[in-house]
Structure formats: C-alpha cells, structure tokens
Coordinates of C-alpha atoms in Angstrom, one line a residue:
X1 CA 100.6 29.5 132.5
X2 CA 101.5 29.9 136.6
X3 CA 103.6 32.0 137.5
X4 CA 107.1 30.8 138.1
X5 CA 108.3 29.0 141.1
X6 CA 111.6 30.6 143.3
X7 CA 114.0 28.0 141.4
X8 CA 113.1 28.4 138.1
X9 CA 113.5 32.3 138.7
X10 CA 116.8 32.1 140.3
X11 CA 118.0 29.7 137.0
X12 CA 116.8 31.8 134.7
X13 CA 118.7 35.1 136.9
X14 CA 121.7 33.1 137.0
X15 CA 121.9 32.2 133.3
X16 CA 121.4 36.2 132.5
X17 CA 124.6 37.2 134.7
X18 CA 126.6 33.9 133.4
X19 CA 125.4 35.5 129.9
X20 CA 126.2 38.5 130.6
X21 CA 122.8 40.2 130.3
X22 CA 122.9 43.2 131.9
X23 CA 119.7 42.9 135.1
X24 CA 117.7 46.3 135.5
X25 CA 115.3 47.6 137.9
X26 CA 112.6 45.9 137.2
X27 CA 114.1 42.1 136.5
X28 CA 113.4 39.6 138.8
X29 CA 116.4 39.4 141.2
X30 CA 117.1 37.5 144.3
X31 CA 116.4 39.3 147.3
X32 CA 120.0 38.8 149.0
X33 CA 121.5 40.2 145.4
X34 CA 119.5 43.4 145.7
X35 CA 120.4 43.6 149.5
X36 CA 124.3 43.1 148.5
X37 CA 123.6 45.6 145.8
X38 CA 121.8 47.8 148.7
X39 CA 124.6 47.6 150.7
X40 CA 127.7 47.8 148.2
X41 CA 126.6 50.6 146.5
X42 CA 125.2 52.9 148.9
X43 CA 128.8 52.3 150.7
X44 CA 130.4 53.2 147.9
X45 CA 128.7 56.4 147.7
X46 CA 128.9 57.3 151.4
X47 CA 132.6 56.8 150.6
X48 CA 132.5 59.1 148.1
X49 CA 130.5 62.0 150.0
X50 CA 133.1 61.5 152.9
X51 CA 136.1 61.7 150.7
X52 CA 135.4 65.1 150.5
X53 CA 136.4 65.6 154.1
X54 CA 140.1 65.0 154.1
X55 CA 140.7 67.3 151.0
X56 CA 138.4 70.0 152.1
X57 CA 140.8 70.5 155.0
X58 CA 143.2 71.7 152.5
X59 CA 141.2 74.4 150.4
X60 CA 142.2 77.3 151.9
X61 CA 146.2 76.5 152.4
X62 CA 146.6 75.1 148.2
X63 CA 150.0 76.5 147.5
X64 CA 148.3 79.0 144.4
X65 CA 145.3 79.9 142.9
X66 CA 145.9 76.7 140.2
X67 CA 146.3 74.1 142.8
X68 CA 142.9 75.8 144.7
X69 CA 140.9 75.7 141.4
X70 CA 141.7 72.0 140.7
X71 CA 140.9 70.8 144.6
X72 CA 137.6 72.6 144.4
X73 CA 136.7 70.5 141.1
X74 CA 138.1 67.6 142.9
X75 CA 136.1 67.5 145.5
X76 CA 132.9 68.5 143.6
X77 CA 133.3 65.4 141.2
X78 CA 132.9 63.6 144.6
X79 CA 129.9 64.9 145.3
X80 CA 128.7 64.1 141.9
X81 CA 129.9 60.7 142.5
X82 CA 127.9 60.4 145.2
X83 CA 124.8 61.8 144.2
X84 CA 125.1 59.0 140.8
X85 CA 125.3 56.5 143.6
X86 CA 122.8 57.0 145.6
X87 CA 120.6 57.7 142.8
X88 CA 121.3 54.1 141.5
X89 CA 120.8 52.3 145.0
X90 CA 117.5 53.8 145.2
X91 CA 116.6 52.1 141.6
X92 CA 116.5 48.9 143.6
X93 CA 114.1 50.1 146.4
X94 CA 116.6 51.5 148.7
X95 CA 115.5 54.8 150.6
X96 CA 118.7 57.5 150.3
X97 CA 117.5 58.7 154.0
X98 CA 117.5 55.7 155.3
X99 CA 121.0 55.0 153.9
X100 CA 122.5 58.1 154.8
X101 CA 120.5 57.4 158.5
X102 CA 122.3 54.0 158.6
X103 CA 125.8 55.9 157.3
X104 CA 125.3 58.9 160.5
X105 CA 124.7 55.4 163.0
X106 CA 127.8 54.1 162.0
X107 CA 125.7 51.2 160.9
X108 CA 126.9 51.1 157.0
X109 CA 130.8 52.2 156.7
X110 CA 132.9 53.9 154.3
X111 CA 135.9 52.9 153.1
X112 CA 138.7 53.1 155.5
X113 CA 141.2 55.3 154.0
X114 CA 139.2 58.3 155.1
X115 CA 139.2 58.0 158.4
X116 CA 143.3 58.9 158.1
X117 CA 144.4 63.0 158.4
X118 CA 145.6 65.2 155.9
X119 CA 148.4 66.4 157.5
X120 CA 150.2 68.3 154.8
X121 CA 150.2 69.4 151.2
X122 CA 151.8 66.3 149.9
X123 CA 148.6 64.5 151.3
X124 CA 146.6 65.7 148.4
X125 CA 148.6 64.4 146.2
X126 CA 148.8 61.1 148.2
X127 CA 145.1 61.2 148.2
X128 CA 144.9 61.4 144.5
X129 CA 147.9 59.2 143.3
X130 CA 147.2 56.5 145.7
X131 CA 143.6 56.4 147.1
X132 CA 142.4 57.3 144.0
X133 CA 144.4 55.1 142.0
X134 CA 143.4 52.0 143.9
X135 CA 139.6 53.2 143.8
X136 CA 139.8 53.0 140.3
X137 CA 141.7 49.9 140.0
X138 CA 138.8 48.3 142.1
X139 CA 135.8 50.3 140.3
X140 CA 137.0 50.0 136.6
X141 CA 135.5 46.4 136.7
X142 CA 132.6 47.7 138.4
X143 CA 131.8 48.8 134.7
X144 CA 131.6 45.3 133.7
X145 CA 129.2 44.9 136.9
X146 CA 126.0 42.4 136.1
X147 CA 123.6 45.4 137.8
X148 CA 123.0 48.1 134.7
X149 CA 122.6 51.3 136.6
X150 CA 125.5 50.5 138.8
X151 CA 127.2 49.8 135.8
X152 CA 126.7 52.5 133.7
X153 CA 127.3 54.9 136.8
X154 CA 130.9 53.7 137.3
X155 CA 131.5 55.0 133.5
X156 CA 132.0 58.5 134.6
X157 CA 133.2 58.3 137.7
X158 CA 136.3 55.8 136.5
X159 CA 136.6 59.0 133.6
X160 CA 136.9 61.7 136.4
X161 CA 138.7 59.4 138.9
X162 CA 141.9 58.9 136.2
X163 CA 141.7 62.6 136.4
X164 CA 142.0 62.9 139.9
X165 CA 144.9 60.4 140.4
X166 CA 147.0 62.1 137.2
X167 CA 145.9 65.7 139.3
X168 CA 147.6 63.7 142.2
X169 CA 150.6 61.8 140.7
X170 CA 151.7 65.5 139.5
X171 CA 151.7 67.1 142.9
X172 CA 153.9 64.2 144.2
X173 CA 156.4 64.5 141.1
X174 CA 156.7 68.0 141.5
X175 CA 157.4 67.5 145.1
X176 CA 159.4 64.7 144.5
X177 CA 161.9 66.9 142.1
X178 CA 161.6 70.4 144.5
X179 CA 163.3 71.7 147.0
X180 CA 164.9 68.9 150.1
X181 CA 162.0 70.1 152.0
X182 CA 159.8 69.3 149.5
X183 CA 160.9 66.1 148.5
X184 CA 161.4 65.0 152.6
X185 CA 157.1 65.8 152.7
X186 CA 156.5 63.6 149.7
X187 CA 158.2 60.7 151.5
X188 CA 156.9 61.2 154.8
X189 CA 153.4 61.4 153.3
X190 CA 153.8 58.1 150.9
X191 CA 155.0 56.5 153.8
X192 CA 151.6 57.3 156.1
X193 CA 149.1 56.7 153.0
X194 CA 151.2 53.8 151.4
X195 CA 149.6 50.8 154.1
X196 CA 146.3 52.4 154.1
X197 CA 145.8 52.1 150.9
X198 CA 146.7 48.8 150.5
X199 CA 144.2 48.2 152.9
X200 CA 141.2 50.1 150.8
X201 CA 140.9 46.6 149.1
X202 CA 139.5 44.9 152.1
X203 CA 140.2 41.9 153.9
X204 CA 142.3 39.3 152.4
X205 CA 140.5 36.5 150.4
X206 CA 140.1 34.1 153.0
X207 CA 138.3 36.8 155.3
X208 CA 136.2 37.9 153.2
X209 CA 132.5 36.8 153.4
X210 CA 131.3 38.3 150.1
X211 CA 133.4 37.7 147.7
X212 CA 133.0 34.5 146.3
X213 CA 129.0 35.3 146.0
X214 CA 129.3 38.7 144.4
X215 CA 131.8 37.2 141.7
X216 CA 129.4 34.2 141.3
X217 CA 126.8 37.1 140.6
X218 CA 129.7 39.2 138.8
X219 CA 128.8 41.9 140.5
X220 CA 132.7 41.8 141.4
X221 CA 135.0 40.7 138.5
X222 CA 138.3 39.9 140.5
X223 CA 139.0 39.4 144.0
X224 CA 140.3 42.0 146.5
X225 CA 143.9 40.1 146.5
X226 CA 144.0 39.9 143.0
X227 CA 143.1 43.6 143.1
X228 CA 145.4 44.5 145.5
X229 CA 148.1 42.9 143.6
X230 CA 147.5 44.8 140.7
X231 CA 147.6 48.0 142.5
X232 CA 150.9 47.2 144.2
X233 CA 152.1 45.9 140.9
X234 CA 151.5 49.4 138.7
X235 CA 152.0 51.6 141.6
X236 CA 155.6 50.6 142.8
X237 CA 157.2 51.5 139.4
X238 CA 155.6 54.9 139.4
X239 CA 157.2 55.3 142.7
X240 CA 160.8 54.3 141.6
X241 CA 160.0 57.2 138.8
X242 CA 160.0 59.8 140.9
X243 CA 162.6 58.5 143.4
X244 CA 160.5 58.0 146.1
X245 CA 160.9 54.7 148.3
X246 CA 158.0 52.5 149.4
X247 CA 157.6 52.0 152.9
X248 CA 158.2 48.1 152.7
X249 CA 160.8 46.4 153.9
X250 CA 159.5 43.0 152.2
X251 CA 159.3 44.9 148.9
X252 CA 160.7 42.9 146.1
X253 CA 160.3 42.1 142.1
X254 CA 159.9 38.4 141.9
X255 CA 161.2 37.1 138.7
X256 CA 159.3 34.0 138.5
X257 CA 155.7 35.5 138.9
X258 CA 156.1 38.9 137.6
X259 CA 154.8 40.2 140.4
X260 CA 156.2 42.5 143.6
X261 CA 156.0 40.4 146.5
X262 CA 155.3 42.8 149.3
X263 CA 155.1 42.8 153.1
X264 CA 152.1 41.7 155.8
X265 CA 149.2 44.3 156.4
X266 CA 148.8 45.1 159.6
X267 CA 145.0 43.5 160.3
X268 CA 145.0 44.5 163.6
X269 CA 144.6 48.3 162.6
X270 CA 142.7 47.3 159.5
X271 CA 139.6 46.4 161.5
X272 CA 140.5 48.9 164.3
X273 CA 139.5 51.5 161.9
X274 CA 136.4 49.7 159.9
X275 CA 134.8 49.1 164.1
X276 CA 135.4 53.0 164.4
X277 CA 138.7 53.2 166.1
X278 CA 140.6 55.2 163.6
X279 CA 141.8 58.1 164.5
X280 CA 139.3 60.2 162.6
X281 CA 136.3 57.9 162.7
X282 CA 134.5 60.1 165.3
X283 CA 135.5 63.4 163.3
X284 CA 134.4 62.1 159.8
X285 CA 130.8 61.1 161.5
X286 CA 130.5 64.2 163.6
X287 CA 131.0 66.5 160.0
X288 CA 129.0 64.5 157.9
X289 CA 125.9 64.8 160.7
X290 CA 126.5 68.4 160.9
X291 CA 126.7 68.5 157.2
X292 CA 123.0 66.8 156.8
X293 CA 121.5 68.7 160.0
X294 CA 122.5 72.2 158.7
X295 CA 121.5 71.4 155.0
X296 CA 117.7 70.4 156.3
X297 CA 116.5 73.9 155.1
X298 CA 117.8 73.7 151.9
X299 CA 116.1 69.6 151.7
X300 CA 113.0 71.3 153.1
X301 CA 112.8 74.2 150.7
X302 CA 113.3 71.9 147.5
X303 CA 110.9 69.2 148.9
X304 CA 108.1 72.7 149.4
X305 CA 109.4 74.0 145.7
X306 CA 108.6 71.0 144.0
X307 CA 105.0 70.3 145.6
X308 CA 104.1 73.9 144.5
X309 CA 105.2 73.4 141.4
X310 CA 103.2 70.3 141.3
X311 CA 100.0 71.3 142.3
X312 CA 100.5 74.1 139.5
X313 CA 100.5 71.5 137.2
X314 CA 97.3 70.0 139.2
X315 CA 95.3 73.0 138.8
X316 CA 96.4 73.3 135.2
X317 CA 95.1 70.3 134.0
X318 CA 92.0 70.9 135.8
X319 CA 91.2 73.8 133.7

C-alpha cells in the first residue's frame, strides 16, 4: 500500500480531534496546526516566565514574613509553569532558544497584562485575584486541548493557578475590611488592573484571526468573548463581596441573559501595548535579556556537566 496522500491525512487528523482522540508527538499533524501549537504555547510560557517580573518587584516590601513566603512560592510555580511549557513546545520540533530568541526580539509576545506596574501591595493581590483568575478561566479548557502534552501540562498549572488567585482574593479581602487606607489601595488597584484584565482575553471575536481555526482543531474550546464573559460574570460578584466597586460605569445585571453587560474596552491601548507601547514593555524585555545573558554560565556549565557525564557512560560501555 502507498503511502497516504495530503487529504486523506488531514481527514483522518480531523476525524481524531472531532473524536476527540488526543494527537501526540509523533501523529501526523498539519503543518499550520503544529506552527499554531508552536506559537500558542511557547507564548503562553513566555507569559508565564515574565509574570514573574511584576511580583518580584514586591519580594522584599511583603507586609510579614507569611505574605513573603507565599510570593516566593508564587512566583516559583511560574517558573515551573514555564519550564512545563516550553518543554511541551519543544515535543513538536520547536527549539526553546529559538523561542526564547524570538521572545528577547519582541517577535513572539506575552500576554499584555504584564507589561502594567505593581505599584503597591494591593497589586499582588490584584495580580492573583484578577490576572490569575482570568488565566485560569482561559487555560482550564486548555485541559480539554486536542494536543496531549499541552494538555496534560495545563493539569497542574490550572491546580497551582486556583491557588494563586485564592492566595490573591485574600489579600484583597483583608484589604478590603482593614484600615480606610487600606481599603482606599484595594480600590485604587482594582480600578488600574480591572480593564487590563479584561483585555488578557484578546481581541474581540471579530478581530481575531485564530479563533475560528484553533476551535475547529479544538485546540481552543470557547471563544475569547465567550471567555471574557465568563470572567466578568464570576468576578463581579466576588467584588460586591468585599465591597469593592468595579470601575464600569456600563456595569449592569441583565435579567434577560443572566449575564453582566459591561462597558467598551479601550482597543486603542489594547494594541498599544501588544506593538510594545505599554508602559513597561521596554522594562519587561530589558529584564528578561539580562535574565538569560547573566544565567549563560549556569546554561554553559550544565550543557559541560551533562557531556561529561556522557562520555563516562561512553567509556563505560566500552570496557
């Protein structure tokens, strides 16, 4: 028998996903999947390794030693997100240098929240209530994702994440119920981080030129609207818990829907910030090139290690 021609492949692909049988490494796949793949999840993780940034400004000013020991796991939960996702691109063929290259060129981006400042103390909690909570409302279906290693990946790292955002909703209670100072922070910071993380979910559906192809592949299980509903539609309740007050003037529970209807994001700053205009764009780039330049040694030394250790095994066997 011949080997298959390109449109019986791509039938028998699409039948797995519209089965949903899980496609691994070595399955046939079409090229633009793998490159969407490619491009998704090594994104994702960048985002990750970056998120770090904003909360690692405020490591050495946590209000106690409690607070400091929680951050610190925070943040390295990141970086073990990141390293699971940039283990998995590289399972479809990706290189993680050239990825992290393509990150430090400012050709791949990161999500957009990140390139906002932590300003203050209610900001971490902001960061893990809010930013947080819409990551995992957009990477819970990502378990459901038709690529197994990306997949099985987002398992953990939707576990840690709910950690993270109940770790963030509590520093915004306790603000929320402090001292007038305290309280006046928590606002002020929910009404910075509230727009920008509505944005997180990227452009709206009619914008957006991969959606419909990556939920035909179901490598996306709902669309960002439909996401971004969702997160408006869980997060504004846990607001009113608190007493804090959303930043939207638009903001209303419509009876007919069972929705919020909620005001227009500002686009205009939207794609400011994902062409590099943010106001910490430059910043976030210039740390996370330091970051890999300084850490060369340490690359270097493992790279020298593991040779060693291989021609060890080398001689070993010759003998």
């Amino acid at each position: 028998m011949g080997e298959k021609d390109l449109e019986t492949l791509e039938r028998e692909f699409q039948e797995k996903v519209d089965n949903e049988i899980k496609i691994e490494p070595k399955d046939w796949m079409p090229d633009a999947y793998r490159q969407t793949l490619i491009r998704q999840i090594s994104q994702h993780a960048h985002s990750e390794i970056v998120g770090q940034l904003p909360e690692g400004n405020w490591v050495t000013r946590a209000p106690n030693l409690r607070r400091k020991a929680v951050l610190l796991a925070k943040i390295q939960d990141e970086a073990g997100h990141g390293l699971y996702l940039y283990s998995a691109v590289e399972t479809l063929g990706a290189d993680r240098e050239d990825t992290i290259d393509d990150l430090h060129s400012g050709k791949a981006k990161y999500s957009s929240i990140f390139n906002y400042p932590s300003l203050t103390w209610a900001d971490m909690g902001m960061i893990g209530w809010l930013v947080d909570g819409a990551a995992i409302m957009n990477q819970v279906p990502l378990c459901r994702c038709s690529y197994g290693p990306y997949a099985r990946a987002m398992v953990r790292v939707c576990k840690e994440e709910s950690f993270h955002q109940r770790q963030g909703f509590e520093i915004v209670a306790e603000l929320a119920k402090g001292t007038p100072e305290q309280r006046e922070m928590a606002q002020e910071s929910l009404n910075r981080w509230w727009w920008p993380s509505l944005m997180m979910f990227g452009p709206n559906d009619a914008d957006s030129k991969h959606t419909e192809q990556s939920m035909n592949w179901k490598i996306k299980r709902h669309t960002n609207d439909e996401l971004r509903q969702m997160f408006v539609d869980v997060t504004v309740p846990q607001a009113e818990q608190i007493g804090l007050k959303v930043p939207d003037k638009d903001l209303k529970f419509n009876e007919e829907t069972g929705h919020y209807d909620f005001g227009e994001i500002n686009w205009d700053e939207f794609w400011q910030v994902v062409k590099g205009h943010g106001m910490c764009n430059k910043e976030r780039i210039s740390a996370r090139k330091n970051a890999w330049e300084n850490g060369k040694w340490v690359r270097d030394a493992a790279v020298a290690y593991a040779e060693k250790q291989a021609d060890k095994q080398d001689v070993k066997e010759a003998v």
